[in-house]
Amino acid sequence: MNKITICLLFFFSFSLSAQDSFDSELSQEQMVKDLELFREIREIANSGLYKYRTKNQIDSIYNWAYSQIKQSSSLGDFYNIVCTITDFEGSLHNNTDLPDKVIESIRNESWGYFPFMISDVEDYWVCNNDSLEIPVGSRIIEINGKKMEEIIQELGIYWTTDGYNTTGKKIGFKKSFPFYYRMFYGQKESFDILYQEPDGATQQLNLQSISNKQYKENRSKMHSMPSDYLYFWNYLEMTEKKELYQLSAINPNTVLLKINSFYIGRNEDDPIHKKYMAFLDSTFSELKANGVENLIVDVRYNGGGTGPNDVETGSFLIDKPLKEAQQAWTSCRKLPKTRHLNIKWYQKPFANIVVKKEVKKNLSEGEDGNFYYDKPKTISPKENAFTGTLYLLVGPETASAASLFAAMVAGNTDAIVVGEETSGGYYGHNGIFPVSYVLPHSKIEFDFSLVNIDQNVPVTENQPAGSGIMPDYEVTTSLSDFLNNEDTTMKFVLGLIDEQ
């Protein structure tokens, strides 16, 4: 048999095993084999596997998964099992993706989707589209006979957060609730919706399902889009519109600094990072020269980014030496099962070479058998650091490098923290050196980060283990502000400043 024949046979067998739709048949034997590989890779390489769960708890979730497989028959069934496991581990850097062919087929679905977007308002979920039979701002009580609270709990598997956090999942529901509903409950012809209008009247209505395309259009036309648009912008759009970071004076004594991303250059030598550092240096020199009393730092829309932007920014606010981590480590020196690495990721051709170089350059073996990451360096506080009253605005979107920044500020200053719990952890996270794999039978893609970070923050009573950064003042959007697209949190902070 020649090489061409072998290649053709390999391609043919690969094509046969590829999944074409979410509801494609997948045998229980294939699910078990994929799950065993999934588990083996994570037990070897995922250093955060037992960060929030004991070994018994992880064993228990896998026992549950094997029992669920006995009742499963499709790719979608198996995908939901894998999502449940990755969510249970408690890392916002865990991702689980469907094969490209399946994603394409989902995009072409012409029916089966919930007919409008939702948003969290005053601890409820409300209609977030205008021009519908259901008035915008109406509280959703039940869908198809199931309480909204139960639906939200079940669909939370699709949006991962650090630790035991559930607040961060709000962002996933705001962005993708119709998609999540379709994935978990299947396509539905129509929806019986019990709701309460803003004036208090309770109504029930049956609405027909919509297509995937219409769902995407509804997302772009959300009632809250004027105030929530930054949730949906990508890095290039933010850069073009100069929305990465902004400075504005509210009055002579109060200044607002918005930092919407820490993807500001790839490293400390990048000209984009250097420009940002020059901006910070001139900004804080000006604040000091003008005697500004109040500084509001807003990272509510900041989903993270690259170092050293987080620590460098903190050095303008914190009067002590800073570094990203007390310690950072990985549980493996060499990636397992490299033939299953995701070929779309840059690591594939040279995976072990890259890891070995990373280990040699930045890791040292400890007595416990783990490999400790020595890269984080100490950054001294800046001479023009702010010394007035600091207000830090955080929210469910605050994650990764942004939550690390928020944790350093909350833990090492007298900052008044306002908003909602972040999806990123206060005490640590797994967020350096991501890797991605593809399971051979289902073609499900999953990725996680190798390095487990213990953040350089003090232990405090108001920051429970396994939580995000908890605010001193918890503020959620009011119904009236939602209807008028006004910023409840910013109004609260300005009121707090006036009071003081």
Short mmCIF file of C-alpha atoms in Angstrom, two decimals:
data_model
loop_
_atom_site.label_atom_id
_atom_site.label_comp_id
_atom_site.label_asym_id
_atom_site.label_seq_id
_atom_site.Cartn_x
_atom_site.Cartn_y
_atom_site.Cartn_z
CA MET A 1 0.00 0.00 0.00
CA ASN A 2 1.58 3.30 -1.07
CA LYS A 3 1.66 6.56 0.89
CA ILE A 4 -1.05 8.20 -1.27
CA THR A 5 -3.45 5.33 -0.59
CA ILE A 6 -2.74 5.50 3.13
CA CYS A 7 -3.38 9.24 3.16
CA LEU A 8 -6.64 8.83 1.26
CA LEU A 9 -7.82 6.11 3.65
CA PHE A 10 -6.92 8.31 6.63
CA PHE A 11 -8.79 11.26 5.15
CA PHE A 12 -11.80 9.06 4.34
CA SER A 13 -11.94 7.58 7.84
CA PHE A 14 -11.56 11.05 9.36
CA SER A 15 -14.43 12.36 7.25
CA LEU A 16 -16.71 9.49 8.26
CA SER A 17 -16.08 10.09 11.96
CA ALA A 18 -16.58 13.86 11.76
CA GLN A 19 -19.87 15.13 13.17
CA ASP A 20 -22.13 17.18 10.92
CA SER A 21 -24.86 18.36 13.31
CA PHE A 22 -25.49 18.82 17.00
CA ASP A 23 -27.97 15.95 16.98
CA SER A 24 -25.70 13.56 15.03
CA GLU A 25 -25.57 10.02 16.34
CA LEU A 26 -22.59 9.16 18.53
CA SER A 27 -22.25 5.69 19.98
CA GLN A 28 -21.86 5.18 23.72
CA GLU A 29 -18.61 3.33 23.06
CA GLN A 30 -17.21 6.38 21.26
CA MET A 31 -18.35 8.64 24.10
CA VAL A 32 -16.61 6.45 26.69
CA LYS A 33 -13.35 6.44 24.72
CA ASP A 34 -13.43 10.21 24.28
CA LEU A 35 -14.25 10.74 27.94
CA GLU A 36 -11.38 8.50 29.05
CA LEU A 37 -8.94 10.49 26.89
CA PHE A 38 -10.41 13.79 28.10
CA ARG A 39 -9.94 12.71 31.71
CA GLU A 40 -6.41 11.40 31.22
CA ILE A 41 -5.21 14.62 29.60
CA ARG A 42 -6.70 16.79 32.33
CA GLU A 43 -5.40 14.66 35.19
CA ILE A 44 -1.86 14.93 33.81
CA ALA A 45 -1.74 18.50 32.53
CA ASN A 46 -4.48 20.55 34.20
CA SER A 47 -2.77 21.94 37.31
CA GLY A 48 -6.02 23.57 38.42
CA LEU A 49 -8.02 20.34 38.44
CA TYR A 50 -8.15 20.19 42.24
CA LYS A 51 -8.02 23.94 42.90
CA TYR A 52 -11.68 24.08 43.96
CA ARG A 53 -12.68 20.40 43.99
CA THR A 54 -11.32 17.44 45.90
CA LYS A 55 -10.22 14.29 44.12
CA ASN A 56 -13.36 12.55 45.42
CA GLN A 57 -15.51 15.29 43.91
CA ILE A 58 -13.77 15.03 40.55
CA ASP A 59 -14.11 11.25 40.63
CA SER A 60 -17.79 11.72 41.45
CA ILE A 61 -18.46 14.00 38.47
CA TYR A 62 -16.86 11.43 36.16
CA ASN A 63 -18.97 8.65 37.68
CA TRP A 64 -21.98 10.82 36.94
CA ALA A 65 -20.73 11.32 33.36
CA TYR A 66 -20.41 7.58 32.72
CA SER A 67 -23.93 7.04 34.03
CA GLN A 68 -25.23 9.81 31.73
CA ILE A 69 -23.54 8.22 28.72
CA LYS A 70 -25.69 5.11 29.27
CA GLN A 71 -28.72 7.32 28.55
CA SER A 72 -27.15 9.24 25.65
CA SER A 73 -27.11 8.76 21.89
CA SER A 74 -25.99 12.00 20.19
CA LEU A 75 -23.09 14.40 19.90
CA GLY A 76 -25.22 17.01 21.67
CA ASP A 77 -25.77 14.69 24.63
CA PHE A 78 -22.04 14.11 24.97
CA TYR A 79 -21.21 17.80 24.51
CA ASN A 80 -23.49 18.70 27.41
CA ILE A 81 -21.78 16.07 29.58
CA VAL A 82 -18.33 17.49 28.80
CA CYS A 83 -19.52 21.06 29.41
CA THR A 84 -20.86 20.01 32.81
CA ILE A 85 -17.45 18.60 33.79
CA THR A 86 -15.45 21.61 32.61
CA ASP A 87 -17.82 24.00 34.38
CA PHE A 88 -17.65 21.94 37.58
CA GLU A 89 -13.85 22.25 37.72
CA GLY A 90 -14.14 26.00 38.24
CA SER A 91 -11.88 27.79 35.76
CA LEU A 92 -13.04 30.56 33.45
CA HIS A 93 -10.18 29.61 31.10
CA ASN A 94 -11.81 26.23 30.45
CA ASN A 95 -13.47 26.19 27.04
CA THR A 96 -15.41 23.47 25.24
CA ASP A 97 -16.24 23.93 21.55
CA LEU A 98 -18.16 21.98 18.96
CA PRO A 99 -16.60 20.85 15.66
CA ASP A 100 -16.56 23.47 12.90
CA LYS A 101 -19.02 21.47 10.78
CA VAL A 102 -21.51 21.39 13.62
CA ILE A 103 -21.15 25.10 14.28
CA GLU A 104 -21.82 25.75 10.59
CA SER A 105 -24.93 23.56 10.64
CA ILE A 106 -26.21 25.36 13.73
CA ARG A 107 -25.78 28.72 12.04
CA ASN A 108 -28.05 27.49 9.25
CA GLU A 109 -30.88 26.28 11.51
CA SER A 110 -34.11 27.94 10.42
CA TRP A 111 -36.20 27.33 13.55
CA GLY A 112 -36.09 26.24 17.18
CA TYR A 113 -34.66 29.29 18.98
CA PHE A 114 -36.12 31.34 21.84
CA PRO A 115 -37.60 34.51 20.31
CA PHE A 116 -35.84 37.26 22.28
CA MET A 117 -32.76 38.16 24.32
CA ILE A 118 -32.80 38.50 28.10
CA SER A 119 -30.94 40.62 30.65
CA ASP A 120 -30.52 40.55 34.42
CA VAL A 121 -32.38 43.34 36.19
CA GLU A 122 -32.91 43.51 39.95
CA ASP A 123 -32.07 39.79 40.33
CA TYR A 124 -34.61 38.80 37.67
CA TRP A 125 -34.39 38.02 33.96
CA VAL A 126 -36.29 40.36 31.68
CA CYS A 127 -37.08 40.73 27.98
CA ASN A 128 -34.31 42.72 26.27
CA ASN A 129 -35.80 43.34 22.83
CA ASP A 130 -38.22 46.05 21.75
CA SER A 131 -41.09 45.66 19.26
CA LEU A 132 -42.32 42.32 20.59
CA GLU A 133 -45.64 41.09 21.89
CA ILE A 134 -43.94 40.98 25.30
CA PRO A 135 -43.00 44.49 26.51
CA VAL A 136 -39.30 45.18 27.04
CA GLY A 137 -38.38 44.88 30.72
CA SER A 138 -41.00 42.21 31.41
CA ARG A 139 -39.82 39.65 33.97
CA ILE A 140 -39.75 36.09 32.63
CA ILE A 141 -41.30 33.73 35.20
CA GLU A 142 -41.60 30.44 33.30
CA ILE A 143 -40.77 29.00 29.88
CA ASN A 144 -42.64 25.91 28.74
CA GLY A 145 -43.77 25.23 32.30
CA LYS A 146 -40.28 25.41 33.84
CA LYS A 147 -39.31 28.09 36.35
CA MET A 148 -36.76 30.58 35.07
CA GLU A 149 -34.53 30.00 38.12
CA GLU A 150 -34.24 26.30 37.23
CA ILE A 151 -33.53 27.06 33.58
CA ILE A 152 -30.76 29.50 34.49
CA GLN A 153 -29.17 26.97 36.82
CA GLU A 154 -29.16 24.23 34.15
CA LEU A 155 -27.83 26.43 31.36
CA GLY A 156 -24.96 27.74 33.49
CA ILE A 157 -22.71 24.90 32.28
CA TYR A 158 -21.97 26.79 29.06
CA TRP A 159 -20.25 29.83 30.64
CA THR A 160 -17.31 28.95 32.89
CA THR A 161 -16.15 31.05 35.83
CA ASP A 162 -13.47 30.76 38.49
CA GLY A 163 -14.29 28.83 41.64
CA TYR A 164 -17.91 28.57 42.74
CA ASN A 165 -18.91 31.83 41.07
CA THR A 166 -22.33 32.05 39.40
CA THR A 167 -22.54 35.84 39.01
CA GLY A 168 -20.21 35.80 36.00
CA LYS A 169 -22.60 33.53 34.11
CA LYS A 170 -24.89 36.53 33.66
CA ILE A 171 -22.71 37.65 30.75
CA GLY A 172 -23.20 34.33 28.98
CA PHE A 173 -26.98 34.50 29.36
CA LYS A 174 -27.07 38.10 28.17
CA LYS A 175 -25.05 37.19 25.09
CA SER A 176 -26.37 33.73 24.23
CA PHE A 177 -29.51 32.64 26.10
CA PRO A 178 -31.47 31.49 22.98
CA PHE A 179 -28.45 29.47 21.84
CA TYR A 180 -27.96 27.90 25.26
CA TYR A 181 -31.64 26.98 25.46
CA ARG A 182 -31.48 25.26 22.07
CA MET A 183 -28.34 23.33 23.08
CA PHE A 184 -29.71 22.05 26.38
CA TYR A 185 -33.39 21.48 25.63
CA GLY A 186 -33.30 20.98 21.85
CA GLN A 187 -35.10 22.90 19.13
CA LYS A 188 -38.67 23.94 20.02
CA GLU A 189 -41.48 24.87 17.65
CA SER A 190 -42.90 27.39 20.11
CA PHE A 191 -42.57 28.69 23.66
CA ASP A 192 -45.24 29.16 26.34
CA ILE A 193 -44.01 32.15 28.31
CA LEU A 194 -45.34 33.30 31.67
CA TYR A 195 -44.19 36.83 32.37
CA GLN A 196 -44.83 39.92 34.46
CA GLU A 197 -45.01 43.27 32.69
CA PRO A 198 -43.14 46.28 34.11
CA ASP A 199 -46.44 47.61 35.50
CA GLY A 200 -46.92 44.39 37.47
CA ALA A 201 -49.54 42.62 35.36
CA THR A 202 -48.92 38.86 34.88
CA GLN A 203 -49.54 37.50 31.38
CA GLN A 204 -49.05 34.27 29.43
CA LEU A 205 -48.30 34.07 25.72
CA ASN A 206 -47.22 31.49 23.17
CA LEU A 207 -44.55 32.66 20.72
CA GLN A 208 -43.19 30.81 17.71
CA SER A 209 -39.51 29.94 17.59
CA ILE A 210 -37.09 31.84 15.38
CA SER A 211 -34.01 30.96 13.29
CA ASN A 212 -30.39 31.16 14.37
CA LYS A 213 -29.97 34.11 12.03
CA GLN A 214 -32.87 35.98 13.64
CA TYR A 215 -31.46 35.24 17.08
CA LYS A 216 -28.18 36.91 16.04
CA GLU A 217 -30.12 39.89 14.70
CA ASN A 218 -32.04 40.16 17.97
CA ARG A 219 -28.73 40.23 19.82
CA SER A 220 -27.50 43.15 17.75
CA LYS A 221 -30.77 45.00 18.43
CA MET A 222 -30.99 44.49 22.17
CA HIS A 223 -32.69 47.29 24.05
CA SER A 224 -29.64 47.57 26.34
CA MET A 225 -27.09 47.70 23.50
CA PRO A 226 -26.39 51.45 23.92
CA SER A 227 -25.03 50.73 27.41
CA ASP A 228 -23.81 47.14 26.89
CA TYR A 229 -22.10 47.47 23.52
CA LEU A 230 -18.64 46.86 24.97
CA TYR A 231 -19.65 43.30 25.88
CA PHE A 232 -19.78 42.54 22.16
CA TRP A 233 -16.87 44.48 20.69
CA ASN A 234 -13.71 42.69 19.73
CA TYR A 235 -10.15 43.87 20.24
CA LEU A 236 -9.75 45.40 16.76
CA GLU A 237 -12.97 47.38 17.04
CA MET A 238 -12.02 48.66 20.48
CA THR A 239 -8.58 49.66 19.22
CA GLU A 240 -9.97 51.44 16.16
CA LYS A 241 -12.49 53.38 18.22
CA LYS A 242 -9.90 54.12 20.93
CA GLU A 243 -11.99 52.29 23.51
CA LEU A 244 -9.19 50.22 25.07
CA TYR A 245 -8.69 52.90 27.72
CA GLN A 246 -10.14 56.36 28.23
CA LEU A 247 -9.78 59.25 30.65
CA SER A 248 -12.48 61.79 31.40
CA ALA A 249 -12.97 64.48 34.03
CA ILE A 250 -16.34 64.40 35.78
CA ASN A 251 -15.48 67.57 37.71
CA PRO A 252 -12.27 69.22 38.95
CA ASN A 253 -12.11 66.82 41.91
CA THR A 254 -13.23 63.58 40.26
CA VAL A 255 -11.73 61.76 37.27
CA LEU A 256 -12.86 58.55 35.55
CA LEU A 257 -10.35 56.09 34.07
CA LYS A 258 -11.92 53.33 31.98
CA ILE A 259 -9.74 50.32 31.15
CA ASN A 260 -11.82 48.06 28.91
CA SER A 261 -9.09 45.56 28.07
CA PHE A 262 -5.58 44.57 29.07
CA TYR A 263 -4.82 43.36 25.54
CA ILE A 264 -2.62 46.41 25.15
CA GLY A 265 0.43 45.07 23.35
CA ARG A 266 1.80 41.53 23.45
CA ASN A 267 4.57 42.22 25.98
CA GLU A 268 6.54 45.00 27.64
CA ASP A 269 8.56 45.64 24.47
CA ASP A 270 5.50 46.13 22.26
CA PRO A 271 5.06 49.78 21.10
CA ILE A 272 1.34 49.56 21.96
CA HIS A 273 2.21 48.68 25.56
CA LYS A 274 4.80 51.44 25.72
CA LYS A 275 2.21 53.95 24.48
CA TYR A 276 -0.15 52.80 27.22
CA MET A 277 2.54 53.19 29.86
CA ALA A 278 3.26 56.72 28.61
CA PHE A 279 -0.46 57.47 28.85
CA LEU A 280 -0.59 56.22 32.45
CA ASP A 281 2.54 58.14 33.42
CA SER A 282 1.25 61.45 32.03
CA THR A 283 -2.25 60.82 33.42
CA PHE A 284 -1.13 60.20 36.99
CA SER A 285 1.38 63.05 36.88
CA GLU A 286 -1.47 65.35 35.88
CA LEU A 287 -3.77 63.96 38.59
CA LYS A 288 -1.09 64.65 41.19
CA ALA A 289 -0.30 68.11 39.87
CA ASN A 290 -3.98 69.10 39.86
CA GLY A 291 -4.69 67.67 43.30
CA VAL A 292 -7.52 65.46 42.09
CA GLU A 293 -9.22 63.96 45.14
CA ASN A 294 -11.30 61.12 43.65
CA LEU A 295 -10.33 58.60 40.99
CA ILE A 296 -12.83 56.10 39.59
CA VAL A 297 -11.19 53.14 37.84
CA ASP A 298 -13.75 51.19 35.78
CA VAL A 299 -12.85 47.62 34.70
CA ARG A 300 -16.42 46.29 34.42
CA TYR A 301 -16.02 45.47 30.72
CA ASN A 302 -12.45 44.21 30.97
CA GLY A 303 -12.21 40.49 30.21
CA GLY A 304 -8.43 40.33 30.64
CA GLY A 305 -5.36 40.46 28.44
CA THR A 306 -1.61 40.22 28.61
CA GLY A 307 1.04 41.00 31.16
CA PRO A 308 2.49 43.18 32.40
CA ASN A 309 -0.41 45.58 31.79
CA ASP A 310 -2.30 44.44 34.89
CA VAL A 311 0.59 44.80 37.34
CA GLU A 312 1.98 47.95 35.73
CA THR A 313 -1.42 49.63 36.03
CA GLY A 314 -1.62 48.54 39.65
CA SER A 315 1.74 50.18 40.37
CA PHE A 316 0.09 53.58 39.82
CA LEU A 317 -2.47 52.80 42.53
CA ILE A 318 -0.70 50.63 45.11
CA ASP A 319 2.09 51.87 47.40
CA LYS A 320 4.00 48.58 47.69
CA PRO A 321 6.02 46.37 45.32
CA LEU A 322 3.82 44.17 43.15
CA LYS A 323 4.09 40.93 41.24
CA GLU A 324 1.46 38.86 39.50
CA ALA A 325 1.70 35.86 41.77
CA GLN A 326 2.92 34.54 45.09
CA GLN A 327 3.65 31.40 43.13
CA ALA A 328 2.71 29.92 39.78
CA TRP A 329 3.18 26.29 38.84
CA THR A 330 2.25 23.52 36.46
CA SER A 331 1.77 19.83 37.10
CA CYS A 332 3.52 18.59 33.96
CA ARG A 333 6.83 19.12 32.24
CA LYS A 334 5.65 17.59 28.97
CA LEU A 335 2.27 17.71 27.26
CA PRO A 336 0.44 14.36 27.16
CA LYS A 337 -1.23 12.85 24.07
CA THR A 338 0.23 15.40 21.66
CA ARG A 339 -1.22 13.67 18.60
CA HIS A 340 -4.63 14.92 19.79
CA LEU A 341 -3.58 18.57 20.00
CA ASN A 342 -5.79 20.98 18.10
CA ILE A 343 -4.13 21.62 14.73
CA LYS A 344 -5.73 25.08 14.59
CA TRP A 345 -3.61 26.18 17.56
CA TYR A 346 -0.05 27.39 17.12
CA GLN A 347 1.39 24.80 19.51
CA LYS A 348 0.63 21.77 17.31
CA PRO A 349 3.74 21.39 15.13
CA PHE A 350 6.20 22.12 17.93
CA ALA A 351 4.13 21.47 21.07
CA ASN A 352 6.67 19.63 23.20
CA ILE A 353 9.55 21.76 21.96
CA VAL A 354 7.68 24.90 23.02
CA VAL A 355 6.76 23.43 26.40
CA LYS A 356 10.32 22.22 27.07
CA LYS A 357 11.69 25.69 26.25
CA GLU A 358 9.08 27.29 28.49
CA VAL A 359 9.93 24.88 31.29
CA LYS A 360 13.68 25.39 30.90
CA LYS A 361 13.33 29.16 30.80
CA ASN A 362 10.68 29.79 33.46
CA LEU A 363 10.08 26.69 35.60
CA SER A 364 12.02 25.06 38.39
CA GLU A 365 11.12 21.72 39.94
CA GLY A 366 9.89 21.83 43.51
CA GLU A 367 10.11 19.22 46.25
CA ASP A 368 6.44 18.38 45.70
CA GLY A 369 7.09 17.35 42.09
CA ASN A 370 5.37 20.40 40.58
CA PHE A 371 7.20 22.87 38.37
CA TYR A 372 7.22 26.47 39.56
CA TYR A 373 6.90 29.42 37.23
CA ASP A 374 9.60 32.00 37.90
CA LYS A 375 8.68 34.53 35.24
CA PRO A 376 6.62 37.05 37.29
CA LYS A 377 8.88 39.94 38.28
CA THR A 378 8.41 42.52 41.00
CA ILE A 379 7.30 45.99 39.92
CA SER A 380 7.88 48.95 42.24
CA PRO A 381 5.20 51.58 42.93
CA LYS A 382 5.40 54.69 40.77
CA GLU A 383 6.48 58.03 42.20
CA ASN A 384 3.36 59.70 40.78
CA ALA A 385 1.00 57.00 42.14
CA PHE A 386 -2.47 58.21 43.12
CA THR A 387 -2.94 58.98 46.82
CA GLY A 388 -6.52 60.25 46.92
CA THR A 389 -9.77 58.32 47.34
CA LEU A 390 -9.95 55.41 44.92
CA TYR A 391 -13.15 53.83 43.63
CA LEU A 392 -12.93 50.55 41.71
CA LEU A 393 -15.87 49.46 39.55
CA VAL A 394 -16.09 45.71 38.85
CA GLY A 395 -18.66 43.35 37.36
CA PRO A 396 -19.35 39.86 35.98
CA GLU A 397 -17.28 40.51 32.84
CA THR A 398 -14.15 41.34 34.89
CA ALA A 399 -11.93 38.31 34.36
CA SER A 400 -8.42 36.89 33.96
CA ALA A 401 -5.79 39.66 34.02
CA ALA A 402 -8.51 42.21 34.88
CA SER A 403 -9.67 40.24 37.90
CA LEU A 404 -6.03 39.80 38.95
CA PHE A 405 -5.65 43.58 38.74
CA ALA A 406 -8.89 44.11 40.67
CA ALA A 407 -7.79 41.63 43.33
CA MET A 408 -4.46 43.43 43.81
CA VAL A 409 -6.19 46.80 44.13
CA ALA A 410 -8.97 45.52 46.41
CA GLY A 411 -6.52 43.63 48.62
CA ASN A 412 -3.69 46.15 48.83
CA THR A 413 -5.39 49.56 48.97
CA ASP A 414 -8.28 51.31 50.69
CA ALA A 415 -10.17 51.36 47.40
CA ILE A 416 -13.96 51.39 47.64
CA VAL A 417 -15.09 48.54 45.39
CA VAL A 418 -18.50 48.95 43.77
CA GLY A 419 -20.52 46.76 41.42
CA GLU A 420 -20.92 42.99 41.25
CA GLU A 421 -18.72 39.99 41.93
CA THR A 422 -16.20 39.35 39.17
CA SER A 423 -16.07 36.08 37.23
CA GLY A 424 -12.30 35.92 37.83
CA GLY A 425 -11.10 34.61 41.18
CA TYR A 426 -9.74 36.76 44.00
CA TYR A 427 -7.11 34.31 45.22
CA GLY A 428 -6.03 32.78 41.92
CA HIS A 429 -6.75 31.23 38.56
CA ASN A 430 -5.32 29.08 35.77
CA GLY A 431 -4.48 31.48 33.01
CA ILE A 432 -0.99 31.14 31.51
CA PHE A 433 0.06 28.98 28.55
CA PRO A 434 -3.25 27.71 27.11
CA VAL A 435 -3.39 24.41 25.23
CA SER A 436 -6.15 22.89 23.10
CA TYR A 437 -7.07 19.32 22.19
CA VAL A 438 -9.56 17.57 19.89
CA LEU A 439 -11.33 14.38 20.95
CA PRO A 440 -11.00 11.78 18.15
CA HIS A 441 -14.59 10.48 17.91
CA SER A 442 -16.81 13.45 18.77
CA LYS A 443 -14.32 16.04 17.41
CA ILE A 444 -15.17 18.21 20.40
CA GLU A 445 -12.42 20.77 21.07
CA PHE A 446 -11.40 21.71 24.59
CA ASP A 447 -8.75 23.98 26.00
CA PHE A 448 -7.38 24.95 29.38
CA SER A 449 -4.33 26.73 30.77
CA LEU A 450 -1.34 24.85 32.15
CA VAL A 451 -0.16 27.29 34.82
CA ASN A 452 -1.92 27.58 38.17
CA ILE A 453 -1.53 31.05 39.68
CA ASP A 454 -1.78 31.88 43.38
CA GLN A 455 -2.31 35.63 43.24
CA ASN A 456 -0.28 37.98 45.40
CA VAL A 457 -3.17 39.18 47.57
CA PRO A 458 -3.87 39.11 51.32
CA VAL A 459 -6.46 36.80 52.85
CA THR A 460 -9.46 38.87 54.00
CA GLU A 461 -12.83 38.01 55.52
CA ASN A 462 -14.82 39.80 52.82
CA GLN A 463 -13.18 37.74 50.06
CA PRO A 464 -14.29 34.10 50.58
CA ALA A 465 -12.26 31.26 49.10
CA GLY A 466 -13.57 30.33 45.66
CA SER A 467 -15.21 33.69 45.04
CA GLY A 468 -14.51 36.46 42.60
CA ILE A 469 -13.61 39.93 43.85
CA MET A 470 -16.53 40.86 46.10
CA PRO A 471 -17.57 44.53 46.11
CA ASP A 472 -17.92 46.67 49.23
CA TYR A 473 -21.17 47.95 47.72
CA GLU A 474 -23.11 45.51 45.57
CA VAL A 475 -25.02 47.41 42.91
CA THR A 476 -27.18 45.83 40.20
CA THR A 477 -29.13 47.47 37.39
CA SER A 478 -32.50 48.86 38.41
CA LEU A 479 -35.54 48.40 36.18
CA SER A 480 -35.97 52.12 35.58
CA ASP A 481 -32.29 52.50 34.62
CA PHE A 482 -32.54 49.45 32.34
CA LEU A 483 -35.55 50.91 30.55
CA ASN A 484 -33.79 54.28 30.19
CA ASN A 485 -30.33 52.82 29.43
CA GLU A 486 -28.73 54.55 32.38
CA ASP A 487 -25.76 53.33 34.40
CA THR A 488 -26.97 52.40 37.90
CA THR A 489 -23.47 51.65 39.19
CA MET A 490 -21.96 54.93 38.00
CA LYS A 491 -24.89 56.89 39.43
CA PHE A 492 -24.36 55.14 42.76
CA VAL A 493 -20.64 55.94 42.85
CA LEU A 494 -21.16 59.59 42.00
CA GLY A 495 -23.78 59.77 44.72
CA LEU A 496 -21.35 58.15 47.16
CA ILE A 497 -18.70 60.75 46.29
CA ASP A 498 -21.19 63.58 46.80
CA GLU A 499 -22.12 62.17 50.21
CA GLN A 500 -18.51 61.96 51.32
#
